[in-house]
Amino acid sequence: MIDLKSLTIEKVHESLSKGEYSVTDLVTEYLKVIEEKNKNTNAYLEVYDDVFTQAKHAEEMFKNGTATLMTGIPVALKDNMLFDGHIASASSKILEKYVATYDSGVVKYLKKQGVVFIGRTNMDEFAMGSSTENSAYGVTLNPINPDYVPGGSSGGSAASVAMDGALVSLGSDTGGSIRQPAAFTGLVGLKPTYGAVSRFGIIAMASSLDQVGTLSKNVSDTQILFEAMNDYDSMDSTSVKKENRTSPTPLKKKIGIPQSFLAGGGINEEVLANFNASCEKLKNAGYELVDISLPLIKYSLAVYYIIMPAEVSSNLARLDGIRYGLSVEADKLFDVYAKSRGQGFGKEVRRRILLGTYILSHGYYDAYYNNAVKVRNAIKAELVSAFLSVDAIITPSSPFPPFKFGEKTNDPIAMYMSDLFTVPANIAGIPAISIPSGTTNDGLPLGLHIMAPYFREDILFTIGKDFEKLI
Ligand code: GLN
């Protein structure tokens, strides 16, 4: 028996190096947990049939001295990441049987290092949602308390790690889809800088906002997994070459709090009390906390819900019932398109395609899309100038604690409010992390959200590690 709860990447590496157990033993333990728990949680949609072949390959790497820290580490993949020869459905009916014909950038890097991909995890369809209730394959339960949602859209990836069904997992984050589920399940969730980690082979939602990132139990595992994927990829045209990235400078030990943004209302009282307690902890750890003025940041959510659906409508246009995916037969070509898309896409996806198509239509393009892009640039500039005086900016990760199933499904605006604090980092493309910051009185997890300047993930790890010690 291996105590999976206490495992970290470094501990596993040490045990595997010493031969205390083999990769096969480790994978067997994780599969046992999945066997026992997944029928309730529905974190995984599929456990890959080649996990033991992957484990054997990792064992070879230990034998021939090519093992790295990531070799043999059990990793769960979100269902929107291509892994050659395996299904990737984006938790949609339209891609139910779609088998990837190549590896995504992140899979390619991690495969080289001999990780074991355990399976693909449930998500909101095409990553649109904040609760995993929008999956075509059923909801995922929060392993901390099964009455509550695990967050979304990477809810399955969060639940897989929180239930000890994988040591770490990958998610994608367009507006908060890694950080909010991390906060809801007591994990660390990182959205790296746009361009730091390859997006090649990730089923796109909104390409100018999407970013692959990590979910894990602590900051150290987050850092190791991030560094294993943090590379330039010529297959992703927005990937940034190493020489064009900012290099680290010493920390000022100064953190900004956008007080007037926080005072804007809509924050749950327990969340606010927890955030204030987190601020005290950071002060005790030697950080100076200052109020910063970010008058434009409050428009981030409005900008996001214009730009994101516009990009969704164009990205999803390729799913037409002809090229690949579900195809519903009909007499006329137009009906093939309409029926395949009508039956293949769920309600939230259709809502966003409609909105996005309207936003991009002749006559409205300037009024909505172009104006949103202008405000986006102004928000970026505002954040860049704020970082001249502080190392990082903190807020709660979510304005409210985990909520119950069905609580927000009939009110899309209430659901969209989940992204209030996470969306600005996607709008600007800066890195951000959610770190567990304690619980509500009912024992539901809460998170502290930290944003840093472009390519300064190191700041998130430094503050994150300092903060983690105090929780
Ligand atoms: N909750 C947000 C949305 O529904 C974020 C989704 C995401 O980051 N993929 O769009």
CSV table of C-alpha atoms and ligand atoms in Angstrom, one decimal:
chain,number,residue,atom,x,y,z
A,1,MET,CA,0.0,0.0,0.0
A,2,ILE,CA,1.3,3.4,-0.9
A,3,ASP,CA,-0.1,6.4,0.9
A,4,LEU,CA,-1.2,8.4,-2.1
A,5,LYS,CA,-2.4,11.4,-0.1
A,6,SER,CA,1.1,12.2,1.1
A,7,LEU,CA,2.8,11.8,-2.3
A,8,THR,CA,4.6,14.7,-4.1
A,9,ILE,CA,6.5,14.5,-7.4
A,10,GLU,CA,9.8,14.7,-5.5
A,11,LYS,CA,8.8,12.0,-3.1
A,12,VAL,CA,7.7,9.7,-5.9
A,13,HIS,CA,10.9,10.3,-7.8
A,14,GLU,CA,13.0,9.4,-4.8
A,15,SER,CA,11.0,6.2,-4.2
A,16,LEU,CA,11.1,5.2,-7.8
A,17,SER,CA,14.9,5.9,-8.0
A,18,LYS,CA,15.5,3.8,-4.9
A,19,GLY,CA,13.3,1.0,-6.1
A,20,GLU,CA,11.0,1.2,-3.1
A,21,TYR,CA,8.2,0.6,-5.6
A,22,SER,CA,7.9,0.4,-9.4
A,23,VAL,CA,6.0,2.7,-11.8
A,24,THR,CA,3.7,-0.3,-12.3
A,25,ASP,CA,3.0,-0.6,-8.6
A,26,LEU,CA,2.3,3.1,-8.4
A,27,VAL,CA,-0.1,3.1,-11.3
A,28,THR,CA,-1.9,0.0,-9.9
A,29,GLU,CA,-2.6,2.0,-6.7
A,30,TYR,CA,-4.0,4.9,-8.6
A,31,LEU,CA,-6.2,2.6,-10.7
A,32,LYS,CA,-7.6,1.0,-7.6
A,33,VAL,CA,-8.7,4.4,-6.3
A,34,ILE,CA,-10.3,5.2,-9.7
A,35,GLU,CA,-12.1,1.9,-9.7
A,36,GLU,CA,-13.5,2.6,-6.3
A,37,LYS,CA,-14.3,6.3,-6.5
A,38,ASN,CA,-14.9,7.2,-10.2
A,39,LYS,CA,-18.4,5.6,-10.4
A,40,ASN,CA,-19.5,8.3,-8.0
A,41,THR,CA,-17.4,11.3,-8.9
A,42,ASN,CA,-17.2,10.8,-12.7
A,43,ALA,CA,-13.9,12.6,-12.8
A,44,TYR,CA,-12.6,10.4,-15.6
A,45,LEU,CA,-14.5,9.7,-18.8
A,46,GLU,CA,-12.0,7.1,-19.7
A,47,VAL,CA,-8.9,5.4,-18.2
A,48,TYR,CA,-6.5,4.8,-21.1
A,49,ASP,CA,-6.0,1.1,-22.1
A,50,ASP,CA,-2.2,1.5,-22.5
A,51,VAL,CA,-1.3,2.8,-19.0
A,52,PHE,CA,0.7,-0.3,-18.2
A,53,THR,CA,2.6,0.0,-21.5
A,54,GLN,CA,3.4,3.6,-20.6
A,55,ALA,CA,4.5,2.5,-17.1
A,56,LYS,CA,6.9,-0.1,-18.6
A,57,HIS,CA,8.4,2.5,-20.8
A,58,ALA,CA,9.0,4.7,-17.7
A,59,GLU,CA,10.6,1.8,-15.9
A,60,GLU,CA,13.0,1.4,-18.8
A,61,MET,CA,14.0,5.1,-18.4
A,62,PHE,CA,14.9,4.5,-14.8
A,63,LYS,CA,16.9,1.4,-15.8
A,64,ASN,CA,18.9,3.1,-18.5
A,65,GLY,CA,19.5,6.3,-16.6
A,66,THR,CA,17.4,8.7,-18.6
A,67,ALA,CA,14.7,9.3,-16.0
A,68,THR,CA,13.7,12.9,-15.1
A,69,LEU,CA,11.7,14.2,-12.2
A,70,MET,CA,8.5,13.6,-14.3
A,71,THR,CA,9.3,10.0,-15.3
A,72,GLY,CA,6.6,7.6,-14.0
A,73,ILE,CA,4.4,10.4,-12.7
A,74,PRO,CA,0.6,9.7,-13.1
A,75,VAL,CA,-0.9,12.6,-15.0
A,76,ALA,CA,-4.6,13.1,-15.9
A,77,LEU,CA,-5.5,14.9,-19.2
A,78,LYS,CA,-8.4,17.2,-19.7
A,79,ASP,CA,-10.7,15.8,-22.5
A,80,ASN,CA,-9.7,18.6,-24.9
A,81,MET,CA,-6.0,17.6,-25.2
A,82,LEU,CA,-4.9,15.5,-28.2
A,83,PHE,CA,-3.1,12.2,-27.3
A,84,ASP,CA,-2.3,10.2,-30.5
A,85,GLY,CA,-4.6,7.2,-30.9
A,86,HIS,CA,-6.9,8.2,-28.0
A,87,ILE,CA,-10.3,9.8,-27.9
A,88,ALA,CA,-10.5,13.5,-27.2
A,89,SER,CA,-14.2,14.6,-27.2
A,90,ALA,CA,-14.1,18.0,-25.4
A,91,SER,CA,-17.0,16.4,-23.5
A,92,SER,CA,-19.3,17.0,-26.5
A,93,LYS,CA,-21.5,14.7,-28.4
A,94,ILE,CA,-20.2,16.2,-31.6
A,95,LEU,CA,-16.7,14.7,-31.0
A,96,GLU,CA,-17.9,11.6,-29.1
A,97,LYS,CA,-15.8,9.2,-31.3
A,98,TYR,CA,-13.1,11.5,-32.4
A,99,VAL,CA,-9.7,9.8,-32.1
A,100,ALA,CA,-6.6,12.1,-32.1
A,101,THR,CA,-4.2,11.5,-35.0
A,102,TYR,CA,-1.2,13.3,-33.4
A,103,ASP,CA,0.1,14.5,-30.0
A,104,SER,CA,-0.6,17.9,-28.6
A,105,GLY,CA,2.5,20.0,-27.7
A,106,VAL,CA,2.2,19.3,-24.0
A,107,VAL,CA,1.6,15.6,-24.5
A,108,LYS,CA,4.7,15.5,-26.7
A,109,TYR,CA,6.9,17.1,-24.1
A,110,LEU,CA,5.6,15.0,-21.2
A,111,LYS,CA,5.7,11.8,-23.2
A,112,LYS,CA,9.4,12.4,-23.8
A,113,GLN,CA,9.9,12.6,-20.1
A,114,GLY,CA,8.1,9.3,-19.5
A,115,VAL,CA,5.0,10.4,-17.6
A,116,VAL,CA,2.1,8.0,-17.4
A,117,PHE,CA,-1.1,9.5,-18.8
A,118,ILE,CA,-3.9,7.9,-16.8
A,119,GLY,CA,-7.0,9.0,-18.6
A,120,ARG,CA,-9.1,11.8,-19.9
A,121,THR,CA,-11.2,13.9,-17.5
A,122,ASN,CA,-14.7,15.3,-17.7
A,123,MET,CA,-15.2,19.0,-18.5
A,124,ASP,CA,-17.8,21.5,-19.5
A,125,GLU,CA,-18.5,21.0,-23.2
A,126,PHE,CA,-15.7,22.8,-25.2
A,127,ALA,CA,-14.6,24.3,-21.9
A,128,MET,CA,-17.6,26.5,-21.6
A,129,GLY,CA,-18.7,26.7,-18.0
A,130,SER,CA,-17.8,27.0,-14.4
A,131,SER,CA,-19.3,23.8,-12.8
A,132,THR,CA,-18.8,20.9,-15.2
A,133,GLU,CA,-22.6,20.7,-15.4
A,134,ASN,CA,-22.3,21.5,-19.2
A,135,SER,CA,-20.6,18.1,-20.0
A,136,ALA,CA,-22.5,15.9,-22.4
A,137,TYR,CA,-21.4,13.0,-20.2
A,138,GLY,CA,-22.9,13.8,-16.8
A,139,VAL,CA,-21.7,16.0,-14.0
A,140,THR,CA,-18.6,15.5,-11.9
A,141,LEU,CA,-18.9,15.6,-8.1
A,142,ASN,CA,-16.6,17.6,-5.8
A,143,PRO,CA,-14.6,15.0,-3.9
A,144,ILE,CA,-14.5,17.3,-0.9
A,145,ASN,CA,-18.3,17.3,-0.6
A,146,PRO,CA,-20.4,15.5,-3.3
A,147,ASP,CA,-23.3,17.9,-2.9
A,148,TYR,CA,-21.2,20.6,-4.5
A,149,VAL,CA,-19.8,21.2,-8.0
A,150,PRO,CA,-16.1,20.8,-8.5
A,151,GLY,CA,-15.9,24.0,-10.5
A,152,GLY,CA,-15.2,24.1,-14.2
A,153,SER,CA,-14.5,23.8,-16.8
A,154,SER,CA,-11.6,21.6,-15.8
A,155,GLY,CA,-13.8,20.0,-13.0
A,156,GLY,CA,-12.7,16.5,-13.9
A,157,SER,CA,-9.0,17.3,-13.8
A,158,ALA,CA,-9.5,18.9,-10.4
A,159,ALA,CA,-11.5,16.0,-9.0
A,160,SER,CA,-9.1,13.4,-10.4
A,161,VAL,CA,-6.3,14.9,-8.2
A,162,ALA,CA,-8.5,15.8,-5.2
A,163,MET,CA,-9.7,12.2,-5.0
A,164,ASP,CA,-6.2,10.8,-5.4
A,165,GLY,CA,-6.9,9.4,-8.9
A,166,ALA,CA,-3.8,11.1,-10.3
A,167,LEU,CA,-0.9,12.9,-8.7
A,168,VAL,CA,-1.2,15.9,-11.0
A,169,SER,CA,-3.4,16.9,-13.9
A,170,LEU,CA,-3.5,19.3,-16.9
A,171,GLY,CA,-6.3,21.7,-17.5
A,172,SER,CA,-7.0,24.6,-19.9
A,173,ASP,CA,-7.9,28.0,-18.8
A,174,THR,CA,-9.7,30.6,-21.0
A,175,GLY,CA,-11.3,32.7,-18.2
A,176,GLY,CA,-10.6,30.8,-15.0
A,177,SER,CA,-11.1,27.1,-15.9
A,178,ILE,CA,-8.1,25.9,-14.0
A,179,ARG,CA,-8.0,28.3,-11.1
A,180,GLN,CA,-11.6,28.2,-10.1
A,181,PRO,CA,-11.9,24.4,-9.9
A,182,ALA,CA,-8.5,24.3,-8.1
A,183,ALA,CA,-10.0,26.7,-5.5
A,184,PHE,CA,-13.2,24.6,-5.2
A,185,THR,CA,-11.3,21.4,-4.6
A,186,GLY,CA,-8.5,22.6,-2.3
A,187,LEU,CA,-5.8,22.4,-5.0
A,188,VAL,CA,-3.2,24.7,-6.5
A,189,GLY,CA,-4.1,25.8,-10.1
A,190,LEU,CA,-1.8,27.6,-12.4
A,191,LYS,CA,-2.6,29.4,-15.6
A,192,PRO,CA,0.8,30.3,-17.2
A,193,THR,CA,1.6,33.3,-19.3
A,194,TYR,CA,0.0,33.2,-22.8
A,195,GLY,CA,2.7,31.8,-25.0
A,196,ALA,CA,4.7,30.1,-22.3
A,197,VAL,CA,3.2,26.6,-22.8
A,198,SER,CA,2.2,25.2,-26.2
A,199,ARG,CA,-1.5,25.3,-27.2
A,200,PHE,CA,-0.8,23.1,-30.2
A,201,GLY,CA,-3.3,20.2,-30.3
A,202,ILE,CA,-5.6,21.6,-27.6
A,203,ILE,CA,-9.2,21.8,-28.9
A,204,ALA,CA,-9.6,25.5,-29.1
A,205,MET,CA,-12.3,27.5,-27.3
A,206,ALA,CA,-11.1,31.1,-27.7
A,207,SER,CA,-7.6,31.1,-29.1
A,208,SER,CA,-6.5,34.5,-27.8
A,209,LEU,CA,-7.4,33.6,-24.3
A,210,ASP,CA,-6.8,29.8,-24.0
A,211,GLN,CA,-3.9,28.5,-22.1
A,212,VAL,CA,-2.8,25.1,-20.8
A,213,GLY,CA,-1.9,24.8,-17.1
A,214,THR,CA,-1.7,22.6,-14.1
A,215,LEU,CA,-3.6,21.3,-11.1
A,216,SER,CA,-1.8,19.8,-8.2
A,217,LYS,CA,-1.7,19.4,-4.4
A,218,ASN,CA,1.1,21.9,-3.7
A,219,VAL,CA,3.1,24.7,-5.3
A,220,SER,CA,6.3,22.6,-5.7
A,221,ASP,CA,4.5,20.0,-7.9
A,222,THR,CA,2.9,22.9,-9.9
A,223,GLN,CA,6.4,24.3,-10.5
A,224,ILE,CA,7.9,21.0,-11.6
A,225,LEU,CA,5.1,20.2,-13.9
A,226,PHE,CA,5.0,23.7,-15.4
A,227,GLU,CA,8.8,23.6,-16.0
A,228,ALA,CA,8.5,20.3,-17.7
A,229,MET,CA,6.2,21.9,-20.3
A,230,ASN,CA,7.5,25.5,-20.3
A,231,ASP,CA,9.1,25.6,-23.8
A,232,TYR,CA,8.9,27.2,-27.2
A,233,ASP,CA,6.9,25.2,-29.7
A,234,SER,CA,7.2,26.1,-33.4
A,235,MET,CA,3.8,24.4,-34.0
A,236,ASP,CA,2.0,27.0,-32.0
A,237,SER,CA,2.3,30.4,-33.7
A,238,THR,CA,1.7,32.3,-30.4
A,239,SER,CA,4.4,30.4,-28.6
A,240,VAL,CA,7.1,32.8,-27.4
A,241,LYS,CA,10.8,32.0,-27.9
A,242,LYS,CA,12.8,31.7,-24.7
A,243,GLU,CA,15.0,34.7,-25.6
A,244,ASN,CA,12.0,36.9,-25.9
A,245,ARG,CA,10.7,36.2,-22.4
A,246,THR,CA,11.2,38.5,-19.4
A,247,SER,CA,14.0,37.4,-17.1
A,248,PRO,CA,13.5,37.4,-13.4
A,249,THR,CA,14.5,40.4,-11.3
A,250,PRO,CA,14.6,40.5,-7.5
A,251,LEU,CA,11.3,40.8,-5.7
A,252,LYS,CA,10.2,44.1,-4.1
A,253,LYS,CA,8.2,42.0,-1.6
A,254,LYS,CA,5.3,44.4,-2.4
A,255,ILE,CA,1.8,43.1,-3.2
A,256,GLY,CA,-1.1,45.2,-4.6
A,257,ILE,CA,-4.7,44.8,-3.6
A,258,PRO,CA,-7.3,46.5,-5.9
A,259,GLN,CA,-9.5,47.7,-3.0
A,260,SER,CA,-12.1,49.5,-5.1
A,261,PHE,CA,-12.6,46.6,-7.4
A,262,LEU,CA,-13.1,44.3,-4.3
A,263,ALA,CA,-15.5,46.9,-2.9
A,264,GLY,CA,-17.6,46.7,-6.1
A,265,GLY,CA,-20.0,44.2,-4.5
A,266,GLY,CA,-20.9,40.7,-5.2
A,267,ILE,CA,-18.4,39.0,-3.0
A,268,ASN,CA,-19.6,36.5,-0.4
A,269,GLU,CA,-18.9,37.5,3.2
A,270,GLU,CA,-17.0,34.3,4.1
A,271,VAL,CA,-14.9,34.7,1.0
A,272,LEU,CA,-14.0,38.3,2.0
A,273,ALA,CA,-13.2,37.4,5.6
A,274,ASN,CA,-11.0,34.6,4.3
A,275,PHE,CA,-9.2,37.0,1.9
A,276,ASN,CA,-8.6,39.5,4.7
A,277,ALA,CA,-7.1,36.7,6.8
A,278,SER,CA,-4.9,35.7,3.9
A,279,CYS,CA,-3.6,39.3,3.7
A,280,GLU,CA,-2.7,39.3,7.3
A,281,LYS,CA,-0.7,36.1,6.8
A,282,LEU,CA,1.2,37.6,3.9
A,283,LYS,CA,2.0,40.6,6.0
A,284,ASN,CA,3.3,38.4,8.7
A,285,ALA,CA,5.5,36.6,6.1
A,286,GLY,CA,7.2,40.0,5.4
A,287,TYR,CA,5.2,41.3,2.4
A,288,GLU,CA,4.1,44.9,2.2
A,289,LEU,CA,0.5,45.2,1.1
A,290,VAL,CA,-0.6,48.3,-0.8
A,291,ASP,CA,-3.8,49.5,-2.3
A,292,ILE,CA,-3.6,49.9,-6.0
A,293,SER,CA,-6.0,51.6,-8.3
A,294,LEU,CA,-7.2,49.6,-11.3
A,295,PRO,CA,-10.2,51.5,-12.6
A,296,LEU,CA,-10.6,49.5,-15.8
A,297,ILE,CA,-10.3,46.0,-14.4
A,298,LYS,CA,-14.1,45.9,-13.6
A,299,TYR,CA,-14.8,45.8,-17.4
A,300,SER,CA,-12.8,42.6,-17.9
A,301,LEU,CA,-15.8,40.3,-17.5
A,302,ALA,CA,-17.8,42.4,-20.1
A,303,VAL,CA,-14.9,42.4,-22.5
A,304,TYR,CA,-14.4,38.6,-22.0
A,305,TYR,CA,-18.1,37.8,-22.8
A,306,ILE,CA,-17.7,39.7,-26.1
A,307,ILE,CA,-14.3,38.5,-27.3
A,308,MET,CA,-14.7,34.9,-26.1
A,309,PRO,CA,-18.0,34.1,-27.9
A,310,ALA,CA,-16.7,35.8,-31.0
A,311,GLU,CA,-13.7,33.5,-31.1
A,312,VAL,CA,-15.9,30.5,-30.1
A,313,SER,CA,-18.2,31.1,-33.1
A,314,SER,CA,-15.3,31.1,-35.5
A,315,ASN,CA,-13.3,28.2,-33.9
A,316,LEU,CA,-16.3,25.9,-33.8
A,317,ALA,CA,-17.4,26.7,-37.3
A,318,ARG,CA,-15.2,23.8,-38.5
A,319,LEU,CA,-17.5,21.3,-36.7
A,320,ASP,CA,-20.0,21.2,-39.6
A,321,GLY,CA,-20.9,17.5,-39.9
A,322,ILE,CA,-18.7,17.2,-43.0
A,323,ARG,CA,-15.1,17.3,-42.1
A,324,TYR,CA,-15.1,15.2,-38.9
A,325,GLY,CA,-17.1,14.5,-35.8
A,326,LEU,CA,-20.9,13.7,-35.7
A,327,SER,CA,-22.6,13.8,-39.1
A,328,VAL,CA,-26.4,13.7,-39.3
A,329,GLU,CA,-27.7,12.6,-42.7
A,330,ALA,CA,-30.1,14.9,-44.5
A,331,ASP,CA,-31.2,15.6,-48.1
A,332,LYS,CA,-29.8,19.0,-48.4
A,333,LEU,CA,-26.2,20.1,-47.4
A,334,PHE,CA,-27.6,23.0,-45.3
A,335,ASP,CA,-29.6,20.5,-43.3
A,336,VAL,CA,-26.5,18.3,-42.7
A,337,TYR,CA,-24.8,21.4,-41.2
A,338,ALA,CA,-27.9,22.4,-39.2
A,339,LYS,CA,-28.8,19.0,-37.9
A,340,SER,CA,-25.2,17.9,-37.0
A,341,ARG,CA,-24.6,21.1,-35.1
A,342,GLY,CA,-28.0,21.2,-33.6
A,343,GLN,CA,-27.8,17.7,-32.3
A,344,GLY,CA,-24.1,17.7,-31.6
A,345,PHE,CA,-23.7,20.8,-29.5
A,346,GLY,CA,-25.3,21.4,-26.1
A,347,LYS,CA,-27.3,24.4,-25.0
A,348,GLU,CA,-24.4,26.6,-23.6
A,349,VAL,CA,-22.3,26.0,-26.7
A,350,ARG,CA,-25.2,26.9,-28.9
A,351,ARG,CA,-25.8,30.0,-26.8
A,352,ARG,CA,-22.2,31.2,-27.2
A,353,ILE,CA,-22.1,30.5,-31.0
A,354,LEU,CA,-25.3,32.5,-31.4
A,355,LEU,CA,-23.9,35.4,-29.4
A,356,GLY,CA,-20.5,35.3,-31.1
A,357,THR,CA,-22.0,35.2,-34.6
A,358,TYR,CA,-24.2,38.2,-33.7
A,359,ILE,CA,-21.2,40.1,-32.3
A,360,LEU,CA,-19.2,39.5,-35.5
A,361,SER,CA,-22.0,40.2,-37.9
A,362,HIS,CA,-21.9,43.1,-40.3
A,363,GLY,CA,-23.1,46.2,-38.5
A,364,TYR,CA,-22.3,45.0,-35.0
A,365,TYR,CA,-18.7,44.1,-35.4
A,366,ASP,CA,-17.4,47.6,-34.7
A,367,ALA,CA,-19.9,48.3,-31.9
A,368,TYR,CA,-19.1,45.1,-30.0
A,369,TYR,CA,-16.0,43.3,-31.1
A,370,ASN,CA,-13.8,46.3,-32.0
A,371,ASN,CA,-14.7,48.2,-28.9
A,372,ALA,CA,-14.0,45.2,-26.7
A,373,VAL,CA,-10.6,44.8,-28.3
A,374,LYS,CA,-9.9,48.5,-27.5
A,375,VAL,CA,-10.9,48.1,-23.8
A,376,ARG,CA,-8.9,44.9,-23.7
A,377,ASN,CA,-5.8,46.8,-24.7
A,378,ALA,CA,-6.5,49.5,-22.1
A,379,ILE,CA,-6.9,46.8,-19.4
A,380,LYS,CA,-3.5,45.3,-20.4
A,381,ALA,CA,-1.8,48.6,-20.2
A,382,GLU,CA,-3.3,49.3,-16.8
A,383,LEU,CA,-2.0,46.0,-15.5
A,384,VAL,CA,1.4,46.5,-17.0
A,385,SER,CA,1.8,49.9,-15.4
A,386,ALA,CA,0.5,48.5,-12.0
A,387,PHE,CA,3.3,46.0,-12.0
A,388,LEU,CA,5.9,48.8,-12.1
A,389,SER,CA,5.3,49.3,-8.4
A,390,VAL,CA,4.2,45.8,-7.1
A,391,ASP,CA,5.4,42.2,-7.7
A,392,ALA,CA,1.9,40.8,-7.7
A,393,ILE,CA,-1.8,41.5,-7.4
A,394,ILE,CA,-4.1,39.5,-5.1
A,395,THR,CA,-7.8,38.9,-4.9
A,396,PRO,CA,-10.0,35.9,-3.9
A,397,SER,CA,-10.0,33.2,-6.6
A,398,SER,CA,-13.8,33.2,-6.8
A,399,PRO,CA,-16.3,35.7,-5.5
A,400,PHE,CA,-18.3,32.8,-3.9
A,401,PRO,CA,-17.5,29.4,-2.4
A,402,PRO,CA,-18.3,26.1,-4.2
A,403,PHE,CA,-22.1,26.0,-5.0
A,404,LYS,CA,-24.6,23.2,-5.2
A,405,PHE,CA,-25.7,21.4,-8.4
A,406,GLY,CA,-28.4,23.3,-10.3
A,407,GLU,CA,-27.9,26.4,-8.2
A,408,LYS,CA,-26.8,28.5,-11.1
A,409,THR,CA,-27.7,26.5,-14.2
A,410,ASN,CA,-30.8,28.5,-15.0
A,411,ASP,CA,-29.0,31.9,-14.6
A,412,PRO,CA,-26.1,32.2,-17.0
A,413,ILE,CA,-25.1,35.6,-15.7
A,414,ALA,CA,-24.8,34.3,-12.1
A,415,MET,CA,-22.6,31.5,-13.5
A,416,TYR,CA,-20.5,33.9,-15.5
A,417,MET,CA,-19.8,35.9,-12.2
A,418,SER,CA,-17.6,32.9,-11.2
A,419,ASP,CA,-14.9,34.4,-13.5
A,420,LEU,CA,-14.9,37.9,-12.0
A,421,PHE,CA,-11.4,37.7,-10.6
A,422,THR,CA,-9.8,35.1,-12.9
A,423,VAL,CA,-10.7,36.7,-16.3
A,424,PRO,CA,-8.4,39.7,-16.1
A,425,ALA,CA,-5.3,37.5,-16.4
A,426,ASN,CA,-6.6,35.9,-19.6
A,427,ILE,CA,-7.6,39.3,-21.0
A,428,ALA,CA,-4.0,40.5,-20.4
A,429,GLY,CA,-2.2,37.2,-21.0
A,430,ILE,CA,-0.4,37.4,-17.7
A,431,PRO,CA,0.3,34.3,-15.4
A,432,ALA,CA,-2.0,33.7,-12.4
A,433,ILE,CA,-2.3,31.0,-9.7
A,434,SER,CA,-4.9,29.9,-7.1
A,435,ILE,CA,-3.6,28.7,-3.8
A,436,PRO,CA,-5.7,27.0,-1.1
A,437,SER,CA,-6.5,29.6,1.6
A,438,GLY,CA,-8.6,27.7,4.0
A,439,THR,CA,-12.3,26.8,4.1
A,440,THR,CA,-15.7,28.2,4.9
A,441,ASN,CA,-17.4,27.3,8.1
A,442,ASP,CA,-19.0,24.3,6.3
A,443,GLY,CA,-15.5,23.0,5.3
A,444,LEU,CA,-15.7,24.1,1.6
A,445,PRO,CA,-12.3,25.0,0.1
A,446,LEU,CA,-11.4,28.6,-0.8
A,447,GLY,CA,-8.5,30.0,-2.8
A,448,LEU,CA,-6.2,33.0,-2.9
A,449,HIS,CA,-5.6,34.4,-6.4
A,450,ILE,CA,-2.2,35.9,-7.4
A,451,MET,CA,-1.4,37.6,-10.7
A,452,ALA,CA,2.2,38.4,-11.8
A,453,PRO,CA,3.8,40.2,-14.8
A,454,TYR,CA,4.4,38.4,-18.1
A,455,PHE,CA,6.6,35.3,-17.8
A,456,ARG,CA,7.1,35.8,-14.0
A,457,GLU,CA,5.6,32.5,-12.9
A,458,ASP,CA,8.6,32.5,-10.5
A,459,ILE,CA,6.9,35.2,-8.5
A,460,LEU,CA,3.8,33.1,-8.2
A,461,PHE,CA,5.8,30.2,-6.9
A,462,THR,CA,7.8,32.3,-4.4
A,463,ILE,CA,4.7,34.0,-2.9
A,464,GLY,CA,2.7,30.7,-3.2
A,465,LYS,CA,5.3,28.7,-1.2
A,466,ASP,CA,5.5,31.4,1.5
A,467,PHE,CA,1.7,31.5,1.7
A,468,GLU,CA,1.3,27.7,1.7
A,469,LYS,CA,3.5,27.4,4.8
A,470,LEU,CA,1.1,29.6,6.7
A,471,ILE,CA,-2.1,27.7,6.0
B,1,GLN,N1,-16.1,29.9,-16.8
B,1,GLN,C1,-15.6,30.6,-18.0
B,1,GLN,C2,-16.5,30.4,-19.1
B,1,GLN,O1,-17.5,29.7,-19.0
B,1,GLN,C3,-14.2,30.1,-18.2
B,1,GLN,C4,-14.1,28.9,-19.1
B,1,GLN,C5,-12.7,28.5,-19.3
B,1,GLN,O2,-11.7,29.1,-18.7
B,1,GLN,N2,-12.5,27.6,-20.2
B,1,GLN,O3,-16.2,30.8,-20.2
